[in-house]
XYZ file of C-alpha atoms in Angstrom:
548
model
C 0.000 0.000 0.000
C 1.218 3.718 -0.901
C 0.476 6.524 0.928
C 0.800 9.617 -0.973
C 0.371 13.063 1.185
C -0.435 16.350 0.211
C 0.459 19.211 3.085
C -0.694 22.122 0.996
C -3.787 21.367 -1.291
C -6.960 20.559 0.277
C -9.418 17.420 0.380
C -10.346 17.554 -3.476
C -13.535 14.659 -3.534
C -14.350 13.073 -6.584
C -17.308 15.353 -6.399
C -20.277 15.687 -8.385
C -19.908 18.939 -9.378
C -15.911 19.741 -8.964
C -15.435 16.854 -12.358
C -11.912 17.211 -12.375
C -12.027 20.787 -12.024
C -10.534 21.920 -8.481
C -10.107 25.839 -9.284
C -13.519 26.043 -9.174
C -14.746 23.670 -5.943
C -14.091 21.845 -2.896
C -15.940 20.035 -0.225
C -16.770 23.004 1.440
C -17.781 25.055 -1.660
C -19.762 22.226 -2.972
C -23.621 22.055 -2.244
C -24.584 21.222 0.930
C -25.792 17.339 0.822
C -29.499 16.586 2.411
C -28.154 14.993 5.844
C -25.779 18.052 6.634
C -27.882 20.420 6.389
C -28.466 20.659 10.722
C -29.923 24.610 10.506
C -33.608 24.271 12.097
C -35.512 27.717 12.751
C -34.021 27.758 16.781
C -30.462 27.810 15.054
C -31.555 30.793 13.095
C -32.913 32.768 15.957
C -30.153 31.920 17.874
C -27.909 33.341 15.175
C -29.583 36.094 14.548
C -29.922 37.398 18.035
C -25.799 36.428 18.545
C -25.437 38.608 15.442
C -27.494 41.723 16.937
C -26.031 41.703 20.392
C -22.521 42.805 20.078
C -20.930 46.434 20.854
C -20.777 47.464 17.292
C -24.549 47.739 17.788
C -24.497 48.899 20.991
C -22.085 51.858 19.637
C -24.087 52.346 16.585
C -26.883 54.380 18.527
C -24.896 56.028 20.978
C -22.581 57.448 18.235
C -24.932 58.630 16.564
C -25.810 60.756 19.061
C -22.280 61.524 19.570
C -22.548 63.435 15.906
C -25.335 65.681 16.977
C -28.633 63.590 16.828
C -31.196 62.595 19.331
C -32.006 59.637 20.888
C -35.224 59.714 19.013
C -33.082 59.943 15.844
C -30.698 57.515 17.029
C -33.898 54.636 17.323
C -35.263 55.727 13.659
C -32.481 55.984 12.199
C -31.784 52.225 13.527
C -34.834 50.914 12.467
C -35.433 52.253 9.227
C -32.133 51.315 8.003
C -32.548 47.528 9.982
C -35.867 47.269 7.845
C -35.022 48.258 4.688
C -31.725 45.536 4.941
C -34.319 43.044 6.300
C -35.668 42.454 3.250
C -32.257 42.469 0.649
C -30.957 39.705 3.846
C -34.281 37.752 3.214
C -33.979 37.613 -0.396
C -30.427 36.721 -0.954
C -30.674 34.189 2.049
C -33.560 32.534 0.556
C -31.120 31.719 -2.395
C -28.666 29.294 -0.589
C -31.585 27.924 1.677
C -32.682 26.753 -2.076
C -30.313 25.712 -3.495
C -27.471 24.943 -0.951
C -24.713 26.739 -2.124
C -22.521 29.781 -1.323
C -22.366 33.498 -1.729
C -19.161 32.960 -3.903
C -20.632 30.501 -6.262
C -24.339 32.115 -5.924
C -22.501 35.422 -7.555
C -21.482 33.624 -10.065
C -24.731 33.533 -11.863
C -24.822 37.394 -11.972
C -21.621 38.250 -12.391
C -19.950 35.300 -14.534
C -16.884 33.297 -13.169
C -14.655 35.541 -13.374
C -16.894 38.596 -13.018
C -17.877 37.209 -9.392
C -14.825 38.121 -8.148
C -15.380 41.898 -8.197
C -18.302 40.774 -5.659
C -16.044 38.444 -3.796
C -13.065 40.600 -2.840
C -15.711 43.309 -2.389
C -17.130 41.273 0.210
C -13.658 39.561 1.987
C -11.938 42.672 2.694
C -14.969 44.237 5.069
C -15.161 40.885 6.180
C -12.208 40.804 7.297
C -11.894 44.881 8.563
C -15.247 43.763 10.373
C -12.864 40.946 12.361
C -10.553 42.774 13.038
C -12.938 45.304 15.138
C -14.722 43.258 16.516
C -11.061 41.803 17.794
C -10.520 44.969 19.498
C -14.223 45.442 21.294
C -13.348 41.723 22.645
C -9.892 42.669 23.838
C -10.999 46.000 25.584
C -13.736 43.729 26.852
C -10.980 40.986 28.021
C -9.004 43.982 29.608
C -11.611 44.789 31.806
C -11.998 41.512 33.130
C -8.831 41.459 33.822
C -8.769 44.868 35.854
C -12.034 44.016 37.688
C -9.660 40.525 38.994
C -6.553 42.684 39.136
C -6.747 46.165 39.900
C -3.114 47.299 38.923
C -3.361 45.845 35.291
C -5.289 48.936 33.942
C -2.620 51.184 35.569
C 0.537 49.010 33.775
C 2.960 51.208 32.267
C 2.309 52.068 28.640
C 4.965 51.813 26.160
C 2.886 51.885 22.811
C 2.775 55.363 21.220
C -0.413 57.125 22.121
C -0.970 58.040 18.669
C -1.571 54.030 17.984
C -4.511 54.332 19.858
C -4.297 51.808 22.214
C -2.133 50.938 25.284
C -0.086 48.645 26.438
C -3.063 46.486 28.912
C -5.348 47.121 25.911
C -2.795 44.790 23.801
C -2.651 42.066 26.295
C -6.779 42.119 26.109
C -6.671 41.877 22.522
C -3.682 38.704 22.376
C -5.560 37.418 24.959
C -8.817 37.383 22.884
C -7.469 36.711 20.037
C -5.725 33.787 21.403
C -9.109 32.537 23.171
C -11.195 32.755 20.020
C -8.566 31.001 17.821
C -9.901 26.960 18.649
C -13.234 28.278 17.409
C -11.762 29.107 14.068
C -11.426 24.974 13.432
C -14.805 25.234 13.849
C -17.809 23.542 11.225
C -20.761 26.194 10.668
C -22.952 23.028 11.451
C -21.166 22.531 15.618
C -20.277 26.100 15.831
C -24.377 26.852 15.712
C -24.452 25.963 19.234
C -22.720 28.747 20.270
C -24.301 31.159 18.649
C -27.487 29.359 21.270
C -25.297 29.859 24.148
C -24.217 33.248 23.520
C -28.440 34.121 22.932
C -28.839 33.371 26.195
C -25.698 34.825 28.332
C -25.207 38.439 26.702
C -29.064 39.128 26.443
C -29.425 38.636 30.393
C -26.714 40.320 31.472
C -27.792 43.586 28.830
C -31.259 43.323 30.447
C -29.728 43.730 33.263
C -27.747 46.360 32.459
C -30.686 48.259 30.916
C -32.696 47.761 34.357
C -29.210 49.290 35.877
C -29.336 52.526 33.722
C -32.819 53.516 34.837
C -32.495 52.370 38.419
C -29.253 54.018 38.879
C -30.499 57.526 37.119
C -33.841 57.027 35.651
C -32.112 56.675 32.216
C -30.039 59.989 33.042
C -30.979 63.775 31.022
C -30.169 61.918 27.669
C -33.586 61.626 27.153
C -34.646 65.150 27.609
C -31.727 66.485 24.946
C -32.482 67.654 21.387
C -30.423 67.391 18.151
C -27.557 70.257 17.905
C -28.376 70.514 14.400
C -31.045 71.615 12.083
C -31.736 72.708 8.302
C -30.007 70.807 5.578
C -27.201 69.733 7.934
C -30.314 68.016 9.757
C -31.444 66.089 7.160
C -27.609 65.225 5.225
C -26.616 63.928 8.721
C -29.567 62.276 9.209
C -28.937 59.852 5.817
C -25.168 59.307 6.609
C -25.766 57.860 9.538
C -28.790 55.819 7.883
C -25.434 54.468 5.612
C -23.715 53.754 8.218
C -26.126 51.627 10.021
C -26.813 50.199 6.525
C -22.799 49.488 5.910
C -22.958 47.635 9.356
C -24.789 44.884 8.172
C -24.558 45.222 4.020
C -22.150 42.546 4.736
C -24.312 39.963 5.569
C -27.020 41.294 2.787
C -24.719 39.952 0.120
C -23.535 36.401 1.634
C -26.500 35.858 4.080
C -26.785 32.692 1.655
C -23.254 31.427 3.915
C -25.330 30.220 6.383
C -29.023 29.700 4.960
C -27.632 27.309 2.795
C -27.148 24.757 5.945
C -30.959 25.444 6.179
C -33.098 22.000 6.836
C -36.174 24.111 6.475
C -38.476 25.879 4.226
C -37.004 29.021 2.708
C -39.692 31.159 3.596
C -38.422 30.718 7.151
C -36.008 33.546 5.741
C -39.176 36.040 6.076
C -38.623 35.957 9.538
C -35.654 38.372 9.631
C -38.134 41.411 7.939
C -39.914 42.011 11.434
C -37.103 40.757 13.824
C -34.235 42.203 12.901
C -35.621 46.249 12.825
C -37.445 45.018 16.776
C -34.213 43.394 17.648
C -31.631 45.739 16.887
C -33.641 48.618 17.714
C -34.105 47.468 21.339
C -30.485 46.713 21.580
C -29.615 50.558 20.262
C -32.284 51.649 23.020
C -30.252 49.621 25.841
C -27.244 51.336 24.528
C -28.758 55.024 25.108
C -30.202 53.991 28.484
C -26.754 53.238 29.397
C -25.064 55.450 27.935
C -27.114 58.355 29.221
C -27.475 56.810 32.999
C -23.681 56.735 32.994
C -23.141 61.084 32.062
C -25.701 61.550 34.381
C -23.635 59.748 37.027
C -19.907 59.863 36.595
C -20.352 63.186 34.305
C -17.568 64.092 31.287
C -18.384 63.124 27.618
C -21.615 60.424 26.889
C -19.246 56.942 27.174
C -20.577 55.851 24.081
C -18.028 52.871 24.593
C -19.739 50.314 26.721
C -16.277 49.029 28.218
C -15.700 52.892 29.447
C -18.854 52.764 31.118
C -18.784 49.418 32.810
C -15.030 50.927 33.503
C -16.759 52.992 36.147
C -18.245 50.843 38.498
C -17.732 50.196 41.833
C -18.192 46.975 42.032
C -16.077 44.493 40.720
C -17.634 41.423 39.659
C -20.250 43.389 38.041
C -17.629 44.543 35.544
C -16.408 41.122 35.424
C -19.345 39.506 34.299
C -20.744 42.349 32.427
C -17.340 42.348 30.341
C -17.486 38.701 29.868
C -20.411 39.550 28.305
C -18.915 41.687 25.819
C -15.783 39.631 24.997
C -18.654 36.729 24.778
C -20.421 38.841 22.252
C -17.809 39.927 20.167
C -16.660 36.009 19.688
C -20.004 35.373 18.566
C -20.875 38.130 16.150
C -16.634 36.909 15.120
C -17.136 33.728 14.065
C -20.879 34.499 12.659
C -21.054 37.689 10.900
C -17.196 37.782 9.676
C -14.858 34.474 9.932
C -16.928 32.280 7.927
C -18.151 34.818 5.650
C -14.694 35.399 4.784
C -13.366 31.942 5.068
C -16.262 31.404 1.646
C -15.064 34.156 0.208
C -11.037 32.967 0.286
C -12.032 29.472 -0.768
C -13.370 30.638 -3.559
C -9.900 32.761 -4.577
C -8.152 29.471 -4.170
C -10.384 26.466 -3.849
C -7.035 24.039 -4.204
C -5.415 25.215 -1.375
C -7.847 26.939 1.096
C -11.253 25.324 2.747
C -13.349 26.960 5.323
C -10.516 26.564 8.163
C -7.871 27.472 6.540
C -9.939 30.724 5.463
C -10.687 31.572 9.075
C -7.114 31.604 9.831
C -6.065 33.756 7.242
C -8.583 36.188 8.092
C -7.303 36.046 11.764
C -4.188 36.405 10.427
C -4.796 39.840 8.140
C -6.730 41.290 10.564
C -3.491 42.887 12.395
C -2.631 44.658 9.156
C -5.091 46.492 9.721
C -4.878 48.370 12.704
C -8.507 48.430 13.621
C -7.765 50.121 17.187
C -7.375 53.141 15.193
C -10.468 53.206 13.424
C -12.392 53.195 17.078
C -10.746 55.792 18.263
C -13.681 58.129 18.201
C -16.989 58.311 16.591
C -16.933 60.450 13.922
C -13.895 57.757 12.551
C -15.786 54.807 13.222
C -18.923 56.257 11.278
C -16.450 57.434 8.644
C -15.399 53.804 7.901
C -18.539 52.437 8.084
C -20.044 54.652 5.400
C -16.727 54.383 3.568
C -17.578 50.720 2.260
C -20.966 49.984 2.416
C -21.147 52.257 -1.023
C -19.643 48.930 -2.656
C -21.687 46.148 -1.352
C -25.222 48.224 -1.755
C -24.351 47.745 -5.506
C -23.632 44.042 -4.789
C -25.886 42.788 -2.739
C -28.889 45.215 -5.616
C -27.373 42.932 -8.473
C -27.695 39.396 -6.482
C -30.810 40.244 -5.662
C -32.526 41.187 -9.000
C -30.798 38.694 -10.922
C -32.934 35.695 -8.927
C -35.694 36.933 -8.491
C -36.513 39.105 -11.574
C -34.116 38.376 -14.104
C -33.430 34.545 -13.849
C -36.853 33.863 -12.606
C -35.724 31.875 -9.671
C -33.898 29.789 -11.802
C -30.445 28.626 -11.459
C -28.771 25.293 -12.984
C -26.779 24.507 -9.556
C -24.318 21.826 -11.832
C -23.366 24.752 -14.504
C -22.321 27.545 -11.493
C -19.303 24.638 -10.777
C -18.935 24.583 -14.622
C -17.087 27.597 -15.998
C -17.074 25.656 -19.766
C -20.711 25.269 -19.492
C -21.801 28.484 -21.877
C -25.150 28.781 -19.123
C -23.109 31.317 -16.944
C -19.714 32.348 -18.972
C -21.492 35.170 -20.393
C -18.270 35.961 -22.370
C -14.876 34.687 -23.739
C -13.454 36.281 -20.259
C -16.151 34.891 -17.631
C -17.668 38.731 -17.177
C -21.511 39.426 -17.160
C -20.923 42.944 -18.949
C -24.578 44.298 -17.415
C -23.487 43.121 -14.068
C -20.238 45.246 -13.946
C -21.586 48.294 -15.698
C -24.556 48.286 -13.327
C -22.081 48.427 -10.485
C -19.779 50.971 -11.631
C -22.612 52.968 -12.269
C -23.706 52.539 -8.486
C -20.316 53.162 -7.381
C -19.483 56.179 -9.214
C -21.376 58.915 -7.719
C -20.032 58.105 -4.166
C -16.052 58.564 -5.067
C -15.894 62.429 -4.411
C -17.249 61.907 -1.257
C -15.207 58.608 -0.587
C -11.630 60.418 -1.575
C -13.344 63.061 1.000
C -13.443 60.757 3.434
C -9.982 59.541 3.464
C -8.653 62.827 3.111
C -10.526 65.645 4.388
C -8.192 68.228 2.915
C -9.395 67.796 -0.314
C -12.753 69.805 -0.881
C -15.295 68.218 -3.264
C -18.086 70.421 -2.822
C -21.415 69.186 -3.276
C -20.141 65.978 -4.317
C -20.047 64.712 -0.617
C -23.990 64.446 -0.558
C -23.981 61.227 -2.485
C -21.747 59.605 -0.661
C -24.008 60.511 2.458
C -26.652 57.949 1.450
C -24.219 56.242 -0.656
C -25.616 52.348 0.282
C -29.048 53.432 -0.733
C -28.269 55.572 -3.861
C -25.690 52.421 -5.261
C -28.700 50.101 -4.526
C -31.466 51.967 -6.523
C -29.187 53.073 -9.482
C -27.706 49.383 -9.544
C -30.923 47.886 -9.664
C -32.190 50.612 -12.577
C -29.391 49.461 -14.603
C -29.028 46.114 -14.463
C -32.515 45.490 -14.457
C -32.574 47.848 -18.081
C -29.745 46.285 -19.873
C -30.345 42.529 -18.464
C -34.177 43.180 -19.926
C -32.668 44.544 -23.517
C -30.137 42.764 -24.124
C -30.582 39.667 -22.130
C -28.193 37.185 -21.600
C -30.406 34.138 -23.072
C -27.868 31.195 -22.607
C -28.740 31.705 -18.734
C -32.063 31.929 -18.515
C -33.413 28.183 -18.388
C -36.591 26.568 -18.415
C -36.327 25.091 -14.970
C -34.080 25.245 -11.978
C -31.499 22.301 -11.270
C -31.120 21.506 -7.787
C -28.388 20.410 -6.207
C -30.133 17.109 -4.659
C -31.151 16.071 -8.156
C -26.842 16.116 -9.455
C -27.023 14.119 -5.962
C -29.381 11.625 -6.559
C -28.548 11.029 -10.773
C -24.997 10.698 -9.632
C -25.341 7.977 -6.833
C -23.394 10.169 -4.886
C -22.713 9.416 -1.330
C -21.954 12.062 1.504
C -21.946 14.586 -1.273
C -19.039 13.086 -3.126
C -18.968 10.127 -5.617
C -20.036 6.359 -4.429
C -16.446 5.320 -5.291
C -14.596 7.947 -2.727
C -15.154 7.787 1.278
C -15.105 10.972 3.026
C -13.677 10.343 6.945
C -12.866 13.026 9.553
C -8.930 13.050 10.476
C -6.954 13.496 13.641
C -8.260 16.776 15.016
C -11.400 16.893 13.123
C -10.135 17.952 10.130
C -11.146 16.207 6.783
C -9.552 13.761 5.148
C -10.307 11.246 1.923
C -9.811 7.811 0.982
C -9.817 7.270 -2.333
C -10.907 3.662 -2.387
C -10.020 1.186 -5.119
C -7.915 2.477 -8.343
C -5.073 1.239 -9.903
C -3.516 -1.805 -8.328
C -5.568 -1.169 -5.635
C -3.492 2.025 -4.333
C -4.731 4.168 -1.308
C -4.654 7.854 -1.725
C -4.807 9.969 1.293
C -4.924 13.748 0.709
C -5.187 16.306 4.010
């Protein structure tokens, strides 16, 4: 017997959709086979809620107050922009709980093979600035536990620049998290569900409670009897950049939501449940955050600690910042691994299917996130707004296109065997892989927001009136996306892809005798470790192949 090893390439299954092809598959891009799929509607609750209740959220409200707004602003502004993304999650999410497959290879039907890489790398770097935030919120969490078990640690000696923005204890908190959070990077979607359960039922008790705190303590402090510091047009532009803000916080998940659905062992209408949750949800959550926030100026005075791990900072006693801390490093690792590792971890399989799977993709987000210095991008409000906006003027484009093409264009008809195919003619499009109405659709949405992004970056150049787009920049590259594309994929349209009938992925399954999701003739085991590994059984001379 031979045993031949492979340390760098990935399990490659004699699959029923990779046929010999690996730049284009692997297990873990490959449809989701009938007994995997594990998601039930508790597991997308549970996710859901873990997704809301995290500090970004928290923050979201509060700094937008921060800018000059109300609190009765702050709450619209949450839950018009939570309702109107409701619906684009619903829709693209309904796509993978269909037909069991990936953002990646999902944007492949819009945007061609090669074309759905504009979407892809679109997606994997906020995916992966998103980590590496949500890194620091759990390490100034982590810090705080520390200090409330070790009083001296917040007053070690600080030999990091204080233009970095962040000291030396704040570092330890963030290794420490980082280090923490690592094992659940090895991780399957399918286990790592039940901690998204766990975490719906920790950090939601311990907010309560926090929320009962802030109105106890002050009666919800004079936050609630304050007015906006603005007014006129400055109202109103204001009022629609922080809309894209809140928008750009979760237009991540409006594009891939399909990462996740497509484990989904229910009915995709199940998917409608996100249009009235998610605006009560995360509305309630921004309310908490005010509460807080406001209780805490009322009693320890100085600027509104918009920063939930400044507030907690402030209290007495010490195993109430303990556990309320733990509950913020607990939701950071949640909204981690759900909103941004695996996201990511889809997106770089699908740059390199032969060498990366969904655990190797977690890792290498881990690992990019320190390029990226996030500590400085939450160093105040007006920054952390500024980045937020900053992107989300990509994926409204996106997420506009994915959208349309399913449910308008193609009919709700995809051939789930031809997205793995990039010789089938069904979704080339063209000699180079590119859906031309796709990508001139999103430039177009992109366009108008570049004064005001180049603004952004560098506020000493002076665009004029050209900021104003950029100020509802998600919205504006949404409608004008889905104009165009609807227009040019209407006259001229793209006939080879529109099919008579949709081709699901149990049917290449079941016509393929396929067992596990790869062929009859190949075993699929779990290694040392839980990692995969494959026997190819049988061949020439009876050989065993073993690839890792």
């Amino acid at each position: 017997m031979i045993i031949k090893r492979t340390r760098l390439r990935v399990a490659q299954p004699k699959s029923a959709f990779a046929e010999g092809n690996a730049r284009w598959t692997n297990l873990d891009l490959d449809p989701v086979p009938l007994h995997r799929r594990k998601w039930g509607p508790l597991s997308f609750i549970a996710y859901w809620i873990s997704d809301a209740f995290n500090s970004a959220t928290w923050q979201f409200a509060s700094s937008i107050i921060a800018v000059g707004l109300s609190w009765r602003e702050s709450l619209a502004i949450v839950a018009i922009s939570f309702f109107i993304i409701s619906f684009v999650i619903a829709a693209n999410g309904a796509v993978g709980a269909i037909y069991h497959i990936p953002f990646p290879v999902i944007a492949r039907a819009s945007w061609g093979f090669w074309g759905s890489y504009v979407a892809i790398i679109s997606r994997v770097i906020l995916a992966i600035f998103w980590f590496a935030i949500q890194n620091v919120n759990g390490g100034n969490a982590v810090r705080c536990m520390i200090g409330a078990i070790w009083p001296s640690f917040l007053t070690l000696k600080n030999d990091i620049p204080e233009d970095q923005g962040i000291t030396t204890a704040g570092m330890v908190g963030y290794l420490i998290f980082f280090i923490v959070q690592f094992p659940f990077l090895c991780i399957h979607p399918n286990k790592v569900r039940w901690l998204f359960i766990a975490k719906s039922i920790i950090v939601p008790i311990a907010w309560l409670a926090i929320l009962v705190w802030a109105f106890v303590a002050e009666g919800g402090g004079a936050m609630f009897d304050q007015k906006p510091t603005v007014s006129g047009s400055k109202y109103s532009w204001l009022f629609l950049a922080n809309m894209t803000s809140v928008l750009g916080n979760y237009a991540t998940l409006s594009v891939n939501q399909s990462d996740f659905s497509r484990y989904s062992r229910v009915s995709p209408k199940w998917q409608l449940l996100y249009i009235p949750m998610l605006p009560i949800v995360f509305t309630f959550i921004s309310f908490i955050g005010i509460a807080a926030s406001s209780a805490g100026q009322a009693r320890y005075g100085g600027d509104i600690p918009w920063d939930p791990i400044v507030l907690i900072s402030h209290w007495t006693s010490r195993a109430c910042r303990f556990f309320a801390a733990f509950s913020f490093a607990l939701a950071s690792l949640g909204v981690n691994i759900s909103a941004n590792s695996i996201s990511a971890a889809n997106d770089l399989t699908a740059l390199a299917p032969q060498y990366i799977n969904l655990r190797r993709g977690q890792i290498i987000c881990a690992m990019l996130s320190w390029c990226l210095v996030p500590w400085k991008i939450l160093a105040s409000a007006g920054s952390f707004l500024n980045f937020m906006s900053a992107y989300a003027i990509f994926l409204g484009p996106v997420s506009a296109i994915m959208l349309w093409d399913f449910w308008l264009v193609k009919q709700r008809k995809y051939d789930t065997l031809a997205l793995y195919q990039p010789s089938n003619p069904t979704y080339r499009y063209s000699a180079w892989g590119i859906n031309w109405r796709a990508l001139a659709a999103f430039l177009v949405g992109v366009a108008p927001n570049l004064p005001g992004l180049i603004a952004s970056v560098n506020s000493s150049i002076d665009v004029g009136v050209g900021i104003h787009p950029y100020q509802f920049g998600w919205l504006l590259g949404f409608v004008g996306t889905s104009i165009v594309y609807i227009g040019l994929s209407l006259w001229f349209p793209a006939q080879e892809s529109l099919i008579e009938r949709a081709v699901l992925a149990d049917e290449i399954y079941d016509s393929r005798g396929t067992v596990d999701g790869v062929d009859a003739g190949s075993e699929e085991v779990l290694g040392e470790g839980g990692g995969r590994e494959e026997k190819m059984l049988g061949g020439k001379d009876g050989m065993l192949e073993k690839r890792i």
